[in-house]
């Protein structure tokens, strides 16, 4: 376990982070890995600390250490067997977490933050980390019911840019949580409606498109079904806008899983449009899984 990649949770100095820390500790316990609690200490200027600022630096370090110590106690109280360590990286929160992501199995963030992880709109720290992280990023939401399991995980399947990493993560997560896995692939409706007399033909085309998509998804998850035979799987092919439908389904889910790559082809510059939108609109925690192409 000492050599296992840890789950890293980013915390700030607010008093409302206990649920986030317990959630991250549970993730570490389920994976059998340590939990690291990270609190970033921002540098005061472009050149870092001057010699005369050493007292101020020491004060910030002491304050950060107190924050980490408090949350270590929260994690151990909830899960006495979890191995917990603290981290006090210097730098802006997003950059320090992205740098640590190469050595982590999972990053866990709150939907918003303050202090060490600033309380800004999602487009700041969480979105930056989800875009550039080398490991999966799990973003929780206030009041999302993260501690009230529904035993249901949703994953978006993308046949345009096949992202096996998201499906692999979703199967593994459903397995360790003993949860039902709901795989959703959405199709875009034609821009033009069929004219008079062509309804039957249009219905046939719709059915054929649905069956073709279903066959492709089944083909791509066959190996994963074999590796996780105990995971109940539901596959839906739906005519809907992807982000909207996934957000709707998240109302009754423990976790929504999406791949980080979108349809723009701008690798590691922009988060996929669906992933970015559901981070804002989902009603449950969202896991953004980087693809090999990233």
PDB file of C-alpha atoms in Angstrom:
ATOM      1  CA  UNK A   1       0.000   0.000   0.000  1.00  0.00           C
ATOM      2  CA  UNK A   2       2.943   2.316   0.670  1.00  0.00           C
ATOM      3  CA  UNK A   3       3.850   2.230  -3.034  1.00  0.00           C
ATOM      4  CA  UNK A   4       0.260   2.648  -4.268  1.00  0.00           C
ATOM      5  CA  UNK A   5      -0.685   5.918  -5.905  1.00  0.00           C
ATOM      6  CA  UNK A   6      -2.739   7.913  -3.400  1.00  0.00           C
ATOM      7  CA  UNK A   7      -6.076   9.604  -3.663  1.00  0.00           C
ATOM      8  CA  UNK A   8      -5.366  13.340  -3.319  1.00  0.00           C
ATOM      9  CA  UNK A   9      -8.044  15.723  -2.077  1.00  0.00           C
ATOM     10  CA  UNK A  10      -7.653  19.480  -2.427  1.00  0.00           C
ATOM     11  CA  UNK A  11      -8.911  21.431   0.581  1.00  0.00           C
ATOM     12  CA  UNK A  12      -9.115  25.057   1.666  1.00  0.00           C
ATOM     13  CA  UNK A  13      -9.405  26.718   5.075  1.00  0.00           C
ATOM     14  CA  UNK A  14     -13.205  26.808   5.142  1.00  0.00           C
ATOM     15  CA  UNK A  15     -15.188  24.907   7.759  1.00  0.00           C
ATOM     16  CA  UNK A  16     -17.511  23.163   5.292  1.00  0.00           C
ATOM     17  CA  UNK A  17     -15.017  20.687   3.832  1.00  0.00           C
ATOM     18  CA  UNK A  18     -15.646  17.747   6.175  1.00  0.00           C
ATOM     19  CA  UNK A  19     -18.015  15.991   3.769  1.00  0.00           C
ATOM     20  CA  UNK A  20     -15.495  16.389   0.944  1.00  0.00           C
ATOM     21  CA  UNK A  21     -12.678  14.910   3.050  1.00  0.00           C
ATOM     22  CA  UNK A  22     -14.800  11.978   4.215  1.00  0.00           C
ATOM     23  CA  UNK A  23     -15.831  11.327   0.621  1.00  0.00           C
ATOM     24  CA  UNK A  24     -12.178  11.330  -0.497  1.00  0.00           C
ATOM     25  CA  UNK A  25     -11.212   9.066   2.403  1.00  0.00           C
ATOM     26  CA  UNK A  26     -13.904   6.605   1.343  1.00  0.00           C
ATOM     27  CA  UNK A  27     -12.490   6.638  -2.190  1.00  0.00           C
ATOM     28  CA  UNK A  28      -9.049   5.809  -0.801  1.00  0.00           C
ATOM     29  CA  UNK A  29     -10.406   2.985   1.360  1.00  0.00           C
ATOM     30  CA  UNK A  30     -12.310   1.448  -1.566  1.00  0.00           C
ATOM     31  CA  UNK A  31      -9.111   1.505  -3.643  1.00  0.00           C
ATOM     32  CA  UNK A  32      -6.854   0.319  -0.840  1.00  0.00           C
ATOM     33  CA  UNK A  33      -4.519   3.310  -1.227  1.00  0.00           C
ATOM     34  CA  UNK A  34      -3.398   6.188   1.030  1.00  0.00           C
ATOM     35  CA  UNK A  35      -5.211   9.508   1.243  1.00  0.00           C
ATOM     36  CA  UNK A  36      -3.217  12.708   0.809  1.00  0.00           C
ATOM     37  CA  UNK A  37      -4.787  15.986   1.911  1.00  0.00           C
ATOM     38  CA  UNK A  38      -3.360  18.903  -0.086  1.00  0.00           C
ATOM     39  CA  UNK A  39      -3.625  22.575   0.844  1.00  0.00           C
ATOM     40  CA  UNK A  40      -1.876  24.990  -1.527  1.00  0.00           C
ATOM     41  CA  UNK A  41       0.119  27.929  -0.200  1.00  0.00           C
ATOM     42  CA  UNK A  42       0.036  30.644  -2.834  1.00  0.00           C
ATOM     43  CA  UNK A  43       3.223  32.590  -3.473  1.00  0.00           C
ATOM     44  CA  UNK A  44       2.817  36.341  -2.847  1.00  0.00           C
ATOM     45  CA  UNK A  45       4.219  37.605  -6.142  1.00  0.00           C
ATOM     46  CA  UNK A  46       5.982  36.721  -9.396  1.00  0.00           C
ATOM     47  CA  UNK A  47       9.352  36.278  -7.681  1.00  0.00           C
ATOM     48  CA  UNK A  48       8.149  34.291  -4.686  1.00  0.00           C
ATOM     49  CA  UNK A  49       9.159  35.066  -1.134  1.00  0.00           C
ATOM     50  CA  UNK A  50      11.796  37.702  -0.414  1.00  0.00           C
ATOM     51  CA  UNK A  51      14.110  37.139   2.529  1.00  0.00           C
ATOM     52  CA  UNK A  52      12.313  39.726   4.658  1.00  0.00           C
ATOM     53  CA  UNK A  53       9.034  37.858   4.080  1.00  0.00           C
ATOM     54  CA  UNK A  54      10.210  34.686   5.816  1.00  0.00           C
ATOM     55  CA  UNK A  55       8.093  35.426   8.888  1.00  0.00           C
ATOM     56  CA  UNK A  56       4.991  35.766   6.739  1.00  0.00           C
ATOM     57  CA  UNK A  57       5.859  32.564   4.935  1.00  0.00           C
ATOM     58  CA  UNK A  58       6.205  30.739   8.227  1.00  0.00           C
ATOM     59  CA  UNK A  59       2.834  32.028   9.363  1.00  0.00           C
ATOM     60  CA  UNK A  60       1.126  30.768   6.201  1.00  0.00           C
ATOM     61  CA  UNK A  61       2.815  27.392   6.521  1.00  0.00           C
ATOM     62  CA  UNK A  62       1.687  27.078  10.134  1.00  0.00           C
ATOM     63  CA  UNK A  63      -1.850  28.034   9.181  1.00  0.00           C
ATOM     64  CA  UNK A  64      -1.845  25.549   6.300  1.00  0.00           C
ATOM     65  CA  UNK A  65      -0.469  22.804   8.533  1.00  0.00           C
ATOM     66  CA  UNK A  66      -3.296  23.420  10.998  1.00  0.00           C
ATOM     67  CA  UNK A  67      -5.837  23.095   8.173  1.00  0.00           C
ATOM     68  CA  UNK A  68      -4.312  19.823   7.010  1.00  0.00           C
ATOM     69  CA  UNK A  69      -4.075  18.451  10.567  1.00  0.00           C
ATOM     70  CA  UNK A  70      -7.752  19.172  11.163  1.00  0.00           C
ATOM     71  CA  UNK A  71      -8.830  17.376   8.015  1.00  0.00           C
ATOM     72  CA  UNK A  72      -6.502  14.455   8.719  1.00  0.00           C
ATOM     73  CA  UNK A  73      -8.413  14.023  11.975  1.00  0.00           C
ATOM     74  CA  UNK A  74     -11.722  14.165  10.084  1.00  0.00           C
ATOM     75  CA  UNK A  75     -10.568  11.423   7.701  1.00  0.00           C
ATOM     76  CA  UNK A  76      -9.260   9.162  10.484  1.00  0.00           C
ATOM     77  CA  UNK A  77     -12.416   9.638  12.523  1.00  0.00           C
ATOM     78  CA  UNK A  78     -14.558   8.457   9.604  1.00  0.00           C
ATOM     79  CA  UNK A  79     -12.185   5.694   8.428  1.00  0.00           C
ATOM     80  CA  UNK A  80      -9.753   4.663  11.198  1.00  0.00           C
ATOM     81  CA  UNK A  81      -7.819   2.275   8.951  1.00  0.00           C
ATOM     82  CA  UNK A  82      -7.030   4.772   6.197  1.00  0.00           C
ATOM     83  CA  UNK A  83      -3.416   5.927   5.845  1.00  0.00           C
ATOM     84  CA  UNK A  84      -3.426   9.734   5.749  1.00  0.00           C
ATOM     85  CA  UNK A  85      -0.699  12.231   4.907  1.00  0.00           C
ATOM     86  CA  UNK A  86      -0.707  15.983   4.416  1.00  0.00           C
ATOM     87  CA  UNK A  87       0.765  18.049   1.587  1.00  0.00           C
ATOM     88  CA  UNK A  88       1.509  21.793   1.624  1.00  0.00           C
ATOM     89  CA  UNK A  89       2.634  22.633  -1.927  1.00  0.00           C
ATOM     90  CA  UNK A  90       3.722  26.173  -2.801  1.00  0.00           C
ATOM     91  CA  UNK A  91       2.006  27.669  -5.819  1.00  0.00           C
ATOM     92  CA  UNK A  92      -1.416  28.261  -7.279  1.00  0.00           C
ATOM     93  CA  UNK A  93      -3.921  25.492  -6.500  1.00  0.00           C
ATOM     94  CA  UNK A  94      -4.635  24.334 -10.057  1.00  0.00           C
ATOM     95  CA  UNK A  95      -0.978  24.050 -11.078  1.00  0.00           C
ATOM     96  CA  UNK A  96       0.050  22.206  -7.931  1.00  0.00           C
ATOM     97  CA  UNK A  97      -2.749  19.657  -8.304  1.00  0.00           C
ATOM     98  CA  UNK A  98      -2.044  19.107 -11.988  1.00  0.00           C
ATOM     99  CA  UNK A  99       1.617  18.536 -11.142  1.00  0.00           C
ATOM    100  CA  UNK A 100       0.670  15.965  -8.487  1.00  0.00           C
ATOM    101  CA  UNK A 101      -1.838  14.205 -10.742  1.00  0.00           C
ATOM    102  CA  UNK A 102       0.904  12.157 -12.415  1.00  0.00           C
ATOM    103  CA  UNK A 103       1.538  10.465  -9.059  1.00  0.00           C
ATOM    104  CA  UNK A 104      -2.099  10.069  -7.987  1.00  0.00           C
ATOM    105  CA  UNK A 105      -4.761   7.455  -8.678  1.00  0.00           C
ATOM    106  CA  UNK A 106      -7.530  10.039  -8.263  1.00  0.00           C
ATOM    107  CA  UNK A 107      -7.916  13.745  -7.518  1.00  0.00           C
ATOM    108  CA  UNK A 108     -10.971  14.774  -5.488  1.00  0.00           C
ATOM    109  CA  UNK A 109     -12.167  18.384  -5.494  1.00  0.00           C
ATOM    110  CA  UNK A 110     -15.143  20.286  -4.222  1.00  0.00           C
ATOM    111  CA  UNK A 111     -17.300  22.095  -6.743  1.00  0.00           C
ATOM    112  CA  UNK A 112     -15.908  25.347  -5.351  1.00  0.00           C
ATOM    113  CA  UNK A 113     -13.104  26.351  -2.987  1.00  0.00           C
ATOM    114  CA  UNK A 114     -11.638  29.215  -0.990  1.00  0.00           C
ATOM    115  CA  UNK A 115      -8.287  30.139   0.516  1.00  0.00           C
ATOM    116  CA  UNK A 116      -5.896  27.397  -0.578  1.00  0.00           C
ATOM    117  CA  UNK A 117      -8.402  26.430  -3.259  1.00  0.00           C
ATOM    118  CA  UNK A 118     -10.227  29.689  -4.099  1.00  0.00           C
ATOM    119  CA  UNK A 119     -14.000  29.978  -3.820  1.00  0.00           C
ATOM    120  CA  UNK A 120     -14.602  30.939  -7.434  1.00  0.00           C
ATOM    121  CA  UNK A 121     -16.899  29.714 -10.167  1.00  0.00           C
ATOM    122  CA  UNK A 122     -16.194  26.201 -11.421  1.00  0.00           C
ATOM    123  CA  UNK A 123     -14.403  27.654 -14.457  1.00  0.00           C
ATOM    124  CA  UNK A 124     -11.399  28.279 -12.219  1.00  0.00           C
ATOM    125  CA  UNK A 125      -9.580  25.581 -10.247  1.00  0.00           C
ATOM    126  CA  UNK A 126     -11.782  22.519 -10.774  1.00  0.00           C
ATOM    127  CA  UNK A 127     -12.177  23.128 -14.497  1.00  0.00           C
ATOM    128  CA  UNK A 128      -8.450  23.747 -14.998  1.00  0.00           C
ATOM    129  CA  UNK A 129      -7.541  20.598 -13.107  1.00  0.00           C
ATOM    130  CA  UNK A 130     -10.127  18.476 -14.940  1.00  0.00           C
ATOM    131  CA  UNK A 131      -8.750  19.737 -18.255  1.00  0.00           C
ATOM    132  CA  UNK A 132      -5.074  19.083 -17.597  1.00  0.00           C
ATOM    133  CA  UNK A 133      -4.934  16.296 -15.003  1.00  0.00           C
ATOM    134  CA  UNK A 134      -3.050  13.104 -15.813  1.00  0.00           C
ATOM    135  CA  UNK A 135      -5.378  11.034 -13.619  1.00  0.00           C
ATOM    136  CA  UNK A 136      -9.164  10.959 -13.159  1.00  0.00           C
ATOM    137  CA  UNK A 137     -10.644  13.981 -11.369  1.00  0.00           C
ATOM    138  CA  UNK A 138     -13.743  13.570  -9.215  1.00  0.00           C
ATOM    139  CA  UNK A 139     -15.648  16.792  -8.524  1.00  0.00           C
ATOM    140  CA  UNK A 140     -18.264  16.656  -5.774  1.00  0.00           C
ATOM    141  CA  UNK A 141     -21.203  19.007  -5.350  1.00  0.00           C
ATOM    142  CA  UNK A 142     -22.749  20.542  -2.216  1.00  0.00           C
ATOM    143  CA  UNK A 143     -25.883  18.643  -1.289  1.00  0.00           C
ATOM    144  CA  UNK A 144     -25.285  16.060  -4.022  1.00  0.00           C
ATOM    145  CA  UNK A 145     -25.994  13.176  -1.676  1.00  0.00           C
ATOM    146  CA  UNK A 146     -22.423  11.895  -1.965  1.00  0.00           C
ATOM    147  CA  UNK A 147     -22.812  10.057   1.349  1.00  0.00           C
ATOM    148  CA  UNK A 148     -26.249   8.572   0.508  1.00  0.00           C
ATOM    149  CA  UNK A 149     -25.484   5.866  -2.075  1.00  0.00           C
ATOM    150  CA  UNK A 150     -28.090   5.041  -4.693  1.00  0.00           C
ATOM    151  CA  UNK A 151     -25.912   2.238  -6.121  1.00  0.00           C
ATOM    152  CA  UNK A 152     -26.136   3.679  -9.623  1.00  0.00           C
ATOM    153  CA  UNK A 153     -23.368   5.008 -11.883  1.00  0.00           C
ATOM    154  CA  UNK A 154     -23.928   6.764 -15.215  1.00  0.00           C
ATOM    155  CA  UNK A 155     -21.303   6.853 -17.962  1.00  0.00           C
ATOM    156  CA  UNK A 156     -21.495   8.639 -21.283  1.00  0.00           C
ATOM    157  CA  UNK A 157     -20.332   6.501 -24.221  1.00  0.00           C
ATOM    158  CA  UNK A 158     -18.842   8.460 -27.132  1.00  0.00           C
ATOM    159  CA  UNK A 159     -18.695   6.565 -30.442  1.00  0.00           C
ATOM    160  CA  UNK A 160     -17.274   9.536 -32.344  1.00  0.00           C
ATOM    161  CA  UNK A 161     -14.154   9.817 -30.199  1.00  0.00           C
ATOM    162  CA  UNK A 162     -13.987   6.410 -28.549  1.00  0.00           C
ATOM    163  CA  UNK A 163     -12.830   6.908 -24.959  1.00  0.00           C
ATOM    164  CA  UNK A 164     -12.279   3.445 -23.449  1.00  0.00           C
ATOM    165  CA  UNK A 165     -10.697   4.961 -20.344  1.00  0.00           C
ATOM    166  CA  UNK A 166     -14.029   6.438 -19.214  1.00  0.00           C
ATOM    167  CA  UNK A 167     -15.801   3.109 -19.686  1.00  0.00           C
ATOM    168  CA  UNK A 168     -13.011   1.238 -17.884  1.00  0.00           C
ATOM    169  CA  UNK A 169     -13.175   3.668 -14.973  1.00  0.00           C
ATOM    170  CA  UNK A 170     -16.973   3.377 -14.790  1.00  0.00           C
ATOM    171  CA  UNK A 171     -16.936  -0.435 -14.773  1.00  0.00           C
ATOM    172  CA  UNK A 172     -14.243  -0.519 -12.079  1.00  0.00           C
ATOM    173  CA  UNK A 173     -16.100   2.047  -9.988  1.00  0.00           C
ATOM    174  CA  UNK A 174     -19.389   0.137 -10.283  1.00  0.00           C
ATOM    175  CA  UNK A 175     -17.554  -3.042  -9.305  1.00  0.00           C
ATOM    176  CA  UNK A 176     -15.958  -1.618  -6.162  1.00  0.00           C
ATOM    177  CA  UNK A 177     -19.226   0.090  -5.136  1.00  0.00           C
ATOM    178  CA  UNK A 178     -21.433  -2.920  -5.979  1.00  0.00           C
ATOM    179  CA  UNK A 179     -23.447  -0.516  -8.111  1.00  0.00           C
ATOM    180  CA  UNK A 180     -25.606  -0.718 -11.226  1.00  0.00           C
ATOM    181  CA  UNK A 181     -23.913   0.713 -14.336  1.00  0.00           C
ATOM    182  CA  UNK A 182     -26.019   2.707 -16.795  1.00  0.00           C
ATOM    183  CA  UNK A 183     -24.266   3.349 -20.128  1.00  0.00           C
ATOM    184  CA  UNK A 184     -25.780   6.119 -22.236  1.00  0.00           C
ATOM    185  CA  UNK A 185     -25.009   6.940 -25.858  1.00  0.00           C
ATOM    186  CA  UNK A 186     -26.904   9.817 -27.415  1.00  0.00           C
ATOM    187  CA  UNK A 187     -27.727  10.396 -31.079  1.00  0.00           C
ATOM    188  CA  UNK A 188     -28.499  13.690 -32.791  1.00  0.00           C
ATOM    189  CA  UNK A 189     -31.904  14.000 -34.415  1.00  0.00           C
ATOM    190  CA  UNK A 190     -31.936  14.876 -38.129  1.00  0.00           C
ATOM    191  CA  UNK A 191     -32.316  18.582 -38.809  1.00  0.00           C
ATOM    192  CA  UNK A 192     -35.156  18.003 -41.303  1.00  0.00           C
ATOM    193  CA  UNK A 193     -38.323  16.032 -40.672  1.00  0.00           C
ATOM    194  CA  UNK A 194     -39.409  13.520 -43.320  1.00  0.00           C
ATOM    195  CA  UNK A 195     -41.993  14.651 -45.849  1.00  0.00           C
ATOM    196  CA  UNK A 196     -45.419  13.073 -46.482  1.00  0.00           C
ATOM    197  CA  UNK A 197     -45.274   9.389 -47.318  1.00  0.00           C
ATOM    198  CA  UNK A 198     -41.782   8.860 -45.952  1.00  0.00           C
ATOM    199  CA  UNK A 199     -42.625   8.306 -42.273  1.00  0.00           C
ATOM    200  CA  UNK A 200     -42.202   4.539 -42.490  1.00  0.00           C
ATOM    201  CA  UNK A 201     -38.819   4.909 -44.163  1.00  0.00           C
ATOM    202  CA  UNK A 202     -37.706   7.441 -41.554  1.00  0.00           C
ATOM    203  CA  UNK A 203     -38.792   5.144 -38.735  1.00  0.00           C
ATOM    204  CA  UNK A 204     -36.817   2.319 -40.300  1.00  0.00           C
ATOM    205  CA  UNK A 205     -33.740   4.544 -40.574  1.00  0.00           C
ATOM    206  CA  UNK A 206     -34.081   5.570 -36.930  1.00  0.00           C
ATOM    207  CA  UNK A 207     -34.342   1.947 -35.824  1.00  0.00           C
ATOM    208  CA  UNK A 208     -31.343   0.918 -37.925  1.00  0.00           C
ATOM    209  CA  UNK A 209     -29.270   3.792 -36.559  1.00  0.00           C
ATOM    210  CA  UNK A 210     -30.156   2.861 -32.993  1.00  0.00           C
ATOM    211  CA  UNK A 211     -29.346  -0.811 -33.522  1.00  0.00           C
ATOM    212  CA  UNK A 212     -26.055   0.018 -35.230  1.00  0.00           C
ATOM    213  CA  UNK A 213     -25.021   2.243 -32.326  1.00  0.00           C
ATOM    214  CA  UNK A 214     -26.095  -0.381 -29.800  1.00  0.00           C
ATOM    215  CA  UNK A 215     -24.041  -3.017 -31.583  1.00  0.00           C
ATOM    216  CA  UNK A 216     -20.940  -0.822 -31.581  1.00  0.00           C
ATOM    217  CA  UNK A 217     -21.238  -0.048 -27.877  1.00  0.00           C
ATOM    218  CA  UNK A 218     -21.853  -3.716 -27.019  1.00  0.00           C
ATOM    219  CA  UNK A 219     -18.767  -4.659 -29.024  1.00  0.00           C
ATOM    220  CA  UNK A 220     -16.643  -2.134 -27.159  1.00  0.00           C
ATOM    221  CA  UNK A 221     -17.821  -3.143 -23.689  1.00  0.00           C
ATOM    222  CA  UNK A 222     -17.699  -6.919 -24.237  1.00  0.00           C
ATOM    223  CA  UNK A 223     -14.253  -7.275 -22.659  1.00  0.00           C
ATOM    224  CA  UNK A 224     -15.226  -5.050 -19.738  1.00  0.00           C
ATOM    225  CA  UNK A 225     -18.352  -7.132 -19.124  1.00  0.00           C
ATOM    226  CA  UNK A 226     -16.103 -10.190 -18.978  1.00  0.00           C
ATOM    227  CA  UNK A 227     -13.725  -8.560 -16.501  1.00  0.00           C
ATOM    228  CA  UNK A 228     -16.587  -7.355 -14.303  1.00  0.00           C
ATOM    229  CA  UNK A 229     -19.259 -10.069 -14.643  1.00  0.00           C
ATOM    230  CA  UNK A 230     -20.958  -9.099 -11.381  1.00  0.00           C
ATOM    231  CA  UNK A 231     -21.736  -5.548 -12.546  1.00  0.00           C
ATOM    232  CA  UNK A 232     -25.352  -5.165 -13.757  1.00  0.00           C
ATOM    233  CA  UNK A 233     -25.268  -3.172 -17.007  1.00  0.00           C
ATOM    234  CA  UNK A 234     -28.039  -1.173 -18.651  1.00  0.00           C
ATOM    235  CA  UNK A 235     -27.357   0.278 -22.111  1.00  0.00           C
ATOM    236  CA  UNK A 236     -29.529   3.029 -23.552  1.00  0.00           C
ATOM    237  CA  UNK A 237     -29.314   4.587 -27.010  1.00  0.00           C
ATOM    238  CA  UNK A 238     -31.205   7.874 -26.896  1.00  0.00           C
ATOM    239  CA  UNK A 239     -31.991  10.714 -29.286  1.00  0.00           C
ATOM    240  CA  UNK A 240     -31.025  13.647 -27.097  1.00  0.00           C
ATOM    241  CA  UNK A 241     -28.512  16.373 -26.434  1.00  0.00           C
ATOM    242  CA  UNK A 242     -25.667  14.595 -24.551  1.00  0.00           C
ATOM    243  CA  UNK A 243     -24.967  17.047 -21.720  1.00  0.00           C
ATOM    244  CA  UNK A 244     -28.655  17.703 -21.083  1.00  0.00           C
ATOM    245  CA  UNK A 245     -29.566  14.013 -20.889  1.00  0.00           C
ATOM    246  CA  UNK A 246     -26.602  13.105 -18.688  1.00  0.00           C
ATOM    247  CA  UNK A 247     -27.449  15.938 -16.290  1.00  0.00           C
ATOM    248  CA  UNK A 248     -31.060  14.711 -16.107  1.00  0.00           C
ATOM    249  CA  UNK A 249     -29.959  11.163 -15.315  1.00  0.00           C
ATOM    250  CA  UNK A 250     -27.521  12.391 -12.665  1.00  0.00           C
ATOM    251  CA  UNK A 251     -30.476  13.228 -10.400  1.00  0.00           C
ATOM    252  CA  UNK A 252     -30.675   9.555  -9.392  1.00  0.00           C
ATOM    253  CA  UNK A 253     -27.000   8.586  -9.586  1.00  0.00           C
ATOM    254  CA  UNK A 254     -24.042   8.331  -7.222  1.00  0.00           C
ATOM    255  CA  UNK A 255     -21.580   9.279  -9.928  1.00  0.00           C
ATOM    256  CA  UNK A 256     -21.508  10.521 -13.513  1.00  0.00           C
ATOM    257  CA  UNK A 257     -18.443   9.499 -15.559  1.00  0.00           C
ATOM    258  CA  UNK A 258     -17.311  11.291 -18.722  1.00  0.00           C
ATOM    259  CA  UNK A 259     -14.161  11.362 -20.822  1.00  0.00           C
ATOM    260  CA  UNK A 260     -12.096  14.527 -20.959  1.00  0.00           C
ATOM    261  CA  UNK A 261     -11.807  14.728 -24.725  1.00  0.00           C
ATOM    262  CA  UNK A 262     -14.429  16.548 -26.784  1.00  0.00           C
ATOM    263  CA  UNK A 263     -15.000  16.884 -30.515  1.00  0.00           C
ATOM    264  CA  UNK A 264     -12.809  19.923 -31.137  1.00  0.00           C
ATOM    265  CA  UNK A 265      -9.526  18.073 -31.512  1.00  0.00           C
ATOM    266  CA  UNK A 266      -7.767  20.657 -29.331  1.00  0.00           C
ATOM    267  CA  UNK A 267      -6.028  18.139 -27.133  1.00  0.00           C
ATOM    268  CA  UNK A 268      -5.324  19.281 -23.576  1.00  0.00           C
ATOM    269  CA  UNK A 269      -6.228  22.875 -24.438  1.00  0.00           C
ATOM    270  CA  UNK A 270      -9.980  22.690 -23.952  1.00  0.00           C
ATOM    271  CA  UNK A 271     -12.086  20.287 -21.963  1.00  0.00           C
ATOM    272  CA  UNK A 272     -14.711  18.564 -24.101  1.00  0.00           C
ATOM    273  CA  UNK A 273     -17.922  20.565 -24.294  1.00  0.00           C
ATOM    274  CA  UNK A 274     -20.030  17.779 -22.767  1.00  0.00           C
ATOM    275  CA  UNK A 275     -17.593  17.241 -19.890  1.00  0.00           C
ATOM    276  CA  UNK A 276     -17.376  20.964 -19.209  1.00  0.00           C
ATOM    277  CA  UNK A 277     -21.147  21.421 -19.197  1.00  0.00           C
ATOM    278  CA  UNK A 278     -21.969  18.490 -16.926  1.00  0.00           C
ATOM    279  CA  UNK A 279     -19.408  19.709 -14.406  1.00  0.00           C
ATOM    280  CA  UNK A 280     -21.646  22.757 -14.064  1.00  0.00           C
ATOM    281  CA  UNK A 281     -25.061  21.093 -14.334  1.00  0.00           C
ATOM    282  CA  UNK A 282     -24.862  17.559 -12.904  1.00  0.00           C
ATOM    283  CA  UNK A 283     -26.671  16.853  -9.645  1.00  0.00           C
ATOM    284  CA  UNK A 284     -24.188  14.222  -8.468  1.00  0.00           C
ATOM    285  CA  UNK A 285     -20.381  13.977  -8.289  1.00  0.00           C
ATOM    286  CA  UNK A 286     -18.712  13.924 -11.719  1.00  0.00           C
ATOM    287  CA  UNK A 287     -15.581  11.971 -12.656  1.00  0.00           C
ATOM    288  CA  UNK A 288     -13.644  13.331 -15.638  1.00  0.00           C
ATOM    289  CA  UNK A 289     -11.324  10.643 -16.995  1.00  0.00           C
ATOM    290  CA  UNK A 290      -8.368  11.625 -19.213  1.00  0.00           C
ATOM    291  CA  UNK A 291      -7.947   9.705 -22.452  1.00  0.00           C
ATOM    292  CA  UNK A 292      -4.730   8.191 -23.750  1.00  0.00           C
ATOM    293  CA  UNK A 293      -4.788  10.711 -26.602  1.00  0.00           C
ATOM    294  CA  UNK A 294      -4.565  13.490 -24.012  1.00  0.00           C
TER     295      UNK A 294
END
